[in-house]
XYZ file of C-alpha atoms in Angstrom:
384
model
C 29.110 -85.096 -62.885
C 32.873 -84.729 -62.564
C 32.524 -85.225 -58.793
C 30.884 -88.635 -59.216
C 33.381 -89.612 -61.922
C 36.192 -88.834 -59.502
C 34.519 -90.896 -56.757
C 34.022 -93.885 -59.080
C 37.603 -93.598 -60.308
C 38.874 -93.531 -56.741
C 37.072 -96.745 -55.812
C 38.177 -98.499 -58.997
C 41.796 -97.629 -58.325
C 41.456 -98.674 -54.689
C 40.045 -102.036 -55.758
C 42.881 -102.522 -58.236
C 45.404 -101.682 -55.528
C 43.859 -104.256 -53.208
C 44.276 -106.886 -55.904
C 48.026 -106.297 -55.756
C 48.259 -106.869 -52.000
C 49.823 -110.083 -50.569
C 46.450 -111.817 -50.604
C 46.346 -111.550 -54.390
C 49.882 -112.895 -54.658
C 48.793 -115.961 -52.705
C 46.708 -116.929 -55.724
C 49.975 -117.794 -57.462
C 50.340 -120.760 -55.122
C 53.017 -122.028 -52.775
C 56.357 -120.538 -53.807
C 59.731 -121.334 -52.247
C 63.179 -119.899 -52.963
C 66.741 -120.792 -52.007
C 69.028 -117.734 -52.049
C 72.795 -118.028 -51.442
C 75.543 -115.422 -51.788
C 79.200 -116.327 -51.185
C 81.694 -113.461 -50.904
C 84.330 -114.271 -48.258
C 86.397 -117.075 -49.780
C 89.196 -118.588 -47.719
C 91.431 -119.627 -50.637
C 90.581 -116.834 -53.077
C 90.158 -113.051 -52.876
C 86.833 -111.898 -51.459
C 84.124 -110.959 -53.947
C 82.516 -107.536 -53.369
C 78.932 -108.212 -54.471
C 77.519 -111.734 -53.864
C 76.537 -111.323 -50.198
C 74.752 -108.030 -50.938
C 73.256 -109.530 -54.090
C 71.760 -112.410 -52.102
C 70.241 -110.082 -49.509
C 68.741 -107.928 -52.254
C 67.217 -110.894 -54.083
C 65.884 -112.420 -50.859
C 64.143 -109.138 -50.075
C 62.632 -108.903 -53.577
C 61.295 -112.463 -53.429
C 59.870 -112.144 -49.913
C 57.939 -109.049 -50.942
C 56.131 -111.014 -53.651
C 55.217 -113.931 -51.415
C 58.109 -116.408 -51.619
C 59.133 -118.444 -48.598
C 62.882 -117.714 -48.737
C 65.625 -119.967 -47.375
C 68.675 -117.696 -47.266
C 72.392 -118.159 -46.708
C 75.415 -115.860 -46.929
C 79.096 -116.905 -47.009
C 78.310 -120.595 -46.609
C 80.916 -123.319 -46.310
C 80.407 -126.789 -47.781
C 78.333 -128.017 -44.829
C 76.264 -124.833 -44.846
C 75.435 -125.104 -48.544
C 74.441 -128.755 -48.108
C 72.236 -127.841 -45.159
C 70.405 -125.067 -47.027
C 69.956 -127.245 -50.105
C 68.416 -130.028 -47.993
C 66.041 -127.572 -46.302
C 65.018 -126.193 -49.675
C 64.388 -129.691 -51.066
C 62.031 -130.475 -48.193
C 60.293 -127.079 -48.117
C 59.704 -126.941 -51.879
C 58.600 -130.525 -52.467
C 54.917 -129.541 -52.750
C 55.565 -126.049 -54.128
C 53.967 -124.706 -57.282
C 57.067 -122.643 -58.076
C 60.603 -123.203 -56.798
C 63.465 -120.791 -57.434
C 67.195 -121.116 -56.701
C 69.431 -118.050 -56.828
C 73.193 -118.327 -56.300
C 75.856 -115.606 -56.438
C 79.530 -116.385 -55.938
C 82.224 -118.475 -57.583
C 81.281 -121.237 -59.992
C 83.161 -123.201 -62.630
C 82.769 -125.714 -65.434
C 84.792 -128.887 -65.902
C 84.125 -131.266 -68.787
C 80.865 -129.491 -69.578
C 79.466 -129.775 -66.027
C 78.927 -126.856 -63.653
C 79.985 -126.627 -60.014
C 79.198 -124.050 -57.312
C 81.961 -123.344 -54.816
C 81.526 -122.925 -51.027
C 83.668 -120.327 -49.233
C 85.914 -122.950 -47.580
C 86.698 -124.944 -50.749
C 90.354 -125.595 -51.554
C 90.444 -127.302 -54.933
C 93.826 -128.933 -55.452
C 92.830 -132.411 -56.677
C 90.249 -133.790 -59.139
C 88.385 -135.596 -56.342
C 87.647 -132.251 -54.677
C 85.025 -131.563 -57.324
C 82.916 -134.309 -55.732
C 83.783 -133.686 -52.090
C 84.103 -129.886 -51.821
C 81.655 -128.379 -54.324
C 77.930 -128.504 -55.071
C 77.150 -129.771 -58.561
C 74.583 -128.106 -60.769
C 72.896 -131.475 -61.230
C 72.160 -131.473 -57.498
C 70.350 -128.147 -57.777
C 68.174 -129.483 -60.575
C 67.457 -132.630 -58.564
C 66.344 -130.468 -55.620
C 63.576 -128.834 -57.662
C 60.068 -130.166 -56.937
C 58.430 -132.786 -59.158
C 55.993 -132.136 -61.979
C 53.853 -130.043 -62.433
C 55.850 -127.451 -60.507
C 57.888 -124.756 -62.252
C 61.623 -124.828 -61.487
C 63.875 -121.775 -61.880
C 67.661 -121.607 -61.371
C 69.451 -118.248 -61.600
C 73.251 -118.154 -61.345
C 75.367 -115.027 -60.981
C 78.475 -117.230 -60.842
C 80.396 -116.672 -64.059
C 83.224 -114.567 -62.628
C 86.929 -114.954 -63.328
C 87.774 -117.746 -60.883
C 91.274 -118.313 -59.427
C 90.057 -121.536 -57.785
C 89.346 -122.953 -61.241
C 92.892 -122.198 -62.334
C 94.282 -123.959 -59.251
C 92.147 -127.012 -59.953
C 93.076 -127.001 -63.646
C 96.736 -127.440 -62.744
C 95.899 -130.717 -60.971
C 93.675 -132.212 -63.664
C 94.941 -134.849 -66.134
C 95.394 -132.968 -69.396
C 94.185 -135.859 -71.526
C 90.908 -136.414 -69.677
C 89.730 -133.197 -68.038
C 89.333 -129.638 -69.246
C 88.222 -126.445 -67.543
C 86.834 -123.419 -69.352
C 85.833 -119.878 -68.388
C 82.366 -119.197 -67.049
C 79.663 -121.858 -66.977
C 78.618 -124.554 -69.428
C 75.227 -124.289 -71.170
C 72.449 -126.468 -69.770
C 69.910 -128.255 -71.954
C 66.451 -128.114 -70.389
C 64.591 -129.926 -73.158
C 65.211 -133.461 -71.886
C 62.510 -136.064 -71.389
C 62.720 -135.682 -67.589
C 61.328 -132.125 -67.761
C 57.706 -132.094 -66.603
C 54.762 -130.053 -67.814
C 55.604 -127.161 -65.486
C 59.038 -126.841 -67.011
C 62.411 -125.442 -66.028
C 64.209 -122.166 -66.671
C 67.965 -121.674 -66.278
C 69.478 -118.170 -66.264
C 73.136 -117.082 -66.195
C 74.604 -113.642 -65.564
C 76.298 -113.881 -68.966
C 76.568 -116.157 -71.976
C 77.933 -119.687 -71.399
C 81.717 -119.717 -71.539
C 81.946 -115.980 -70.845
C 82.944 -114.055 -67.731
C 80.638 -111.675 -65.830
C 81.615 -108.630 -63.808
C 81.199 -107.253 -60.321
C 79.695 -103.800 -60.004
C 81.260 -100.667 -58.615
C 78.554 -100.440 -55.950
C 76.917 -102.937 -53.611
C 75.492 -105.131 -56.374
C 76.615 -106.726 -59.614
C 75.179 -105.288 -62.848
C 73.205 -108.497 -63.401
C 71.594 -108.777 -59.976
C 70.875 -105.047 -59.777
C 68.936 -105.296 -63.043
C 67.347 -108.587 -62.006
C 66.021 -107.050 -58.788
C 64.575 -104.192 -60.817
C 62.723 -106.268 -63.423
C 62.103 -109.775 -62.056
C 59.033 -108.930 -59.975
C 57.610 -106.094 -62.058
C 53.786 -106.270 -61.994
C 52.347 -107.698 -65.180
C 55.741 -108.719 -66.625
C 56.180 -112.407 -67.499
C 59.422 -114.074 -66.356
C 61.065 -114.477 -69.761
C 60.112 -110.933 -70.738
C 61.712 -109.701 -67.515
C 64.921 -111.598 -68.320
C 64.937 -110.128 -71.814
C 64.796 -106.667 -70.254
C 67.664 -107.626 -67.953
C 69.741 -108.812 -70.906
C 69.237 -105.553 -72.759
C 69.977 -103.397 -69.728
C 73.142 -105.251 -68.657
C 74.442 -105.472 -72.224
C 74.086 -101.705 -72.571
C 75.594 -100.979 -69.153
C 78.683 -103.117 -69.821
C 79.096 -101.924 -73.425
C 78.403 -105.413 -74.738
C 81.007 -107.158 -72.563
C 78.368 -109.049 -70.556
C 75.209 -110.493 -72.109
C 72.887 -112.365 -69.718
C 71.573 -115.696 -70.996
C 68.629 -117.940 -70.233
C 67.228 -121.211 -71.546
C 63.723 -122.433 -70.806
C 61.215 -125.204 -71.400
C 58.321 -123.682 -69.470
C 54.861 -125.090 -70.033
C 53.069 -121.855 -69.181
C 53.615 -118.183 -68.503
C 55.298 -117.508 -65.169
C 54.960 -114.291 -63.181
C 57.268 -113.658 -60.238
C 55.491 -110.428 -59.335
C 51.751 -109.703 -59.481
C 50.223 -110.865 -62.743
C 48.085 -107.721 -62.966
C 49.912 -104.581 -64.127
C 50.191 -101.734 -61.631
C 47.447 -99.140 -62.173
C 48.538 -95.573 -62.935
C 48.638 -93.112 -60.071
C 45.217 -91.486 -59.559
C 44.813 -88.030 -61.075
C 43.611 -85.472 -58.560
C 40.397 -83.745 -59.705
C 41.151 -80.196 -60.815
C 38.966 -77.102 -60.268
C 36.785 -75.805 -63.074
C 38.973 -73.892 -65.541
C 38.444 -70.153 -65.437
C 38.361 -67.870 -68.426
C 42.047 -67.163 -67.903
C 43.048 -70.800 -67.304
C 46.206 -72.009 -68.981
C 46.035 -74.907 -71.474
C 47.591 -77.110 -68.772
C 44.761 -76.332 -66.323
C 42.131 -77.007 -68.980
C 43.732 -80.348 -69.889
C 43.774 -81.489 -66.274
C 39.986 -81.684 -66.065
C 39.231 -84.071 -68.932
C 40.112 -87.309 -67.065
C 42.501 -88.965 -69.497
C 45.369 -90.037 -67.228
C 48.682 -90.159 -69.018
C 47.453 -87.936 -71.854
C 46.639 -85.231 -69.325
C 50.023 -85.483 -67.670
C 51.801 -85.295 -71.032
C 49.869 -82.161 -71.962
C 50.557 -80.472 -68.634
C 54.249 -81.273 -68.923
C 54.450 -80.083 -72.531
C 52.937 -76.777 -71.479
C 55.253 -76.424 -68.479
C 58.390 -77.201 -70.472
C 57.309 -74.802 -73.216
C 56.661 -71.948 -70.773
C 59.733 -72.848 -68.665
C 58.598 -70.884 -65.603
C 58.550 -71.670 -61.891
C 54.795 -71.313 -61.820
C 54.211 -73.872 -64.561
C 56.645 -76.443 -63.168
C 55.135 -76.046 -59.687
C 51.653 -76.444 -61.145
C 52.751 -79.698 -62.793
C 54.191 -81.024 -59.492
C 51.059 -80.055 -57.592
C 48.986 -82.161 -59.957
C 51.505 -84.986 -60.531
C 53.895 -85.133 -57.527
C 55.022 -88.632 -58.567
C 54.663 -88.176 -62.297
C 56.974 -89.373 -65.030
C 58.559 -85.922 -65.296
C 58.537 -85.024 -61.582
C 62.312 -85.297 -61.101
C 62.971 -83.213 -64.201
C 60.452 -80.596 -63.068
C 62.197 -80.274 -59.693
C 65.575 -79.993 -61.406
C 64.276 -77.226 -63.669
C 62.803 -75.403 -60.670
C 66.157 -75.531 -58.881
C 67.938 -74.187 -61.957
C 65.444 -71.355 -62.389
C 65.781 -70.376 -58.723
C 69.574 -70.269 -59.042
C 69.471 -67.764 -61.900
C 70.646 -64.251 -60.799
C 67.836 -61.819 -60.161
C 69.562 -59.317 -62.444
C 68.848 -61.606 -65.355
C 65.157 -61.472 -64.568
C 65.303 -57.692 -64.116
C 67.090 -57.242 -67.425
C 64.584 -59.480 -69.124
C 61.724 -57.479 -67.667
C 63.441 -54.219 -68.636
C 63.959 -55.417 -72.169
C 60.361 -56.520 -72.340
C 59.152 -53.176 -71.033
C 61.312 -51.304 -73.505
C 60.020 -53.513 -76.257
C 56.458 -52.830 -75.142
C 57.087 -49.089 -75.085
C 58.624 -49.240 -78.523
C 55.621 -51.151 -79.782
C 53.210 -48.665 -78.220
C 55.194 -45.708 -79.600
C 55.212 -47.285 -83.035
C 51.462 -47.838 -82.984
C 50.913 -44.244 -81.840
C 53.164 -42.916 -84.623
C 51.208 -44.961 -87.175
C 47.914 -43.599 -85.847
C 49.249 -40.016 -85.995
C 50.428 -40.554 -89.543
C 46.995 -41.803 -90.571
C 45.352 -38.766 -88.961
C 47.722 -36.397 -90.814
C 46.974 -38.177 -94.084
C 43.237 -37.706 -93.565
C 43.714 -34.009 -92.711
C 45.869 -33.404 -95.767
C 43.272 -35.092 -97.919
C 40.522 -32.815 -96.649
C 42.649 -29.756 -97.390
C 43.298 -30.946 -100.943
C 39.565 -31.409 -101.561
C 38.890 -27.981 -100.183
């Protein structure tokens, strides 16, 4: 009976896995993305993360079926070229996504993205040397498509300070970060629009110590999670980045979506199949007995609880044999390494102490038995 249950379970899991293949993702329709990362600025210090961030996001989106138009370290002409290609490629798309990492700025409540060759020394340069946020929104496909714009562009910007010095004080103002964008206007179609920033409007975001910024690293982790809706994924990103930066950076998004949107597969990933275990013997441990009842996560939790309670090489290795990719696999391997590093004398002493304890217990039981025998003998003598 267990054999046939295992066979049926195998085919069910195989079928579920097939549903998550690229063919299943195609059911989400035609999806196009524009991904740009600008790091090497001519008139400002280079940024460490945007180019790597763009490559990471492009890879994530390609894996879930997006046609990705990608650009790294683009000048003004290059950004215009990629934006035009995206506009044409996404015109009939069901979902269109724009991701930009690099320098951005706000002036008079409007947002601007800055190419790597931009030198901003006069007010007119905002029109002739930057790409306006309004142009990104205009590039999104018409209703009923879903439009998504994600900006990791809220960094401290020396180009904005240079421009601010040239602006008329009475008419123009710059501010840190990006300005909030209202997506509830009458021009928003039934598909809707979502705008996401690396941090709250008017605030400054941070580069990471590694290849990627805290925001994009978290975004790549959660955006395409199977079974996780877009806004839920962004909520997870907000919580993770806020915790990582000790509250200094809080990602923000604003949406007017007309339906749920899934970047990754809409169906959650099935759990890893549990290998069928042999029939438990009379001397089987509780972990071995639990492994044969077919209850997935509950089984794994029981096996791990038993292993951690026993804290022996044998029990941790038994857990890994049954769940090599389990939730506690890394911890099991770490515990195995630590147990193997313990000096053998410790084990010997432990065994010696145990043996002594056993001998003491045996001697005590023998002494008690002898005492009882003497009591019985004395009693017989008294009666005599």
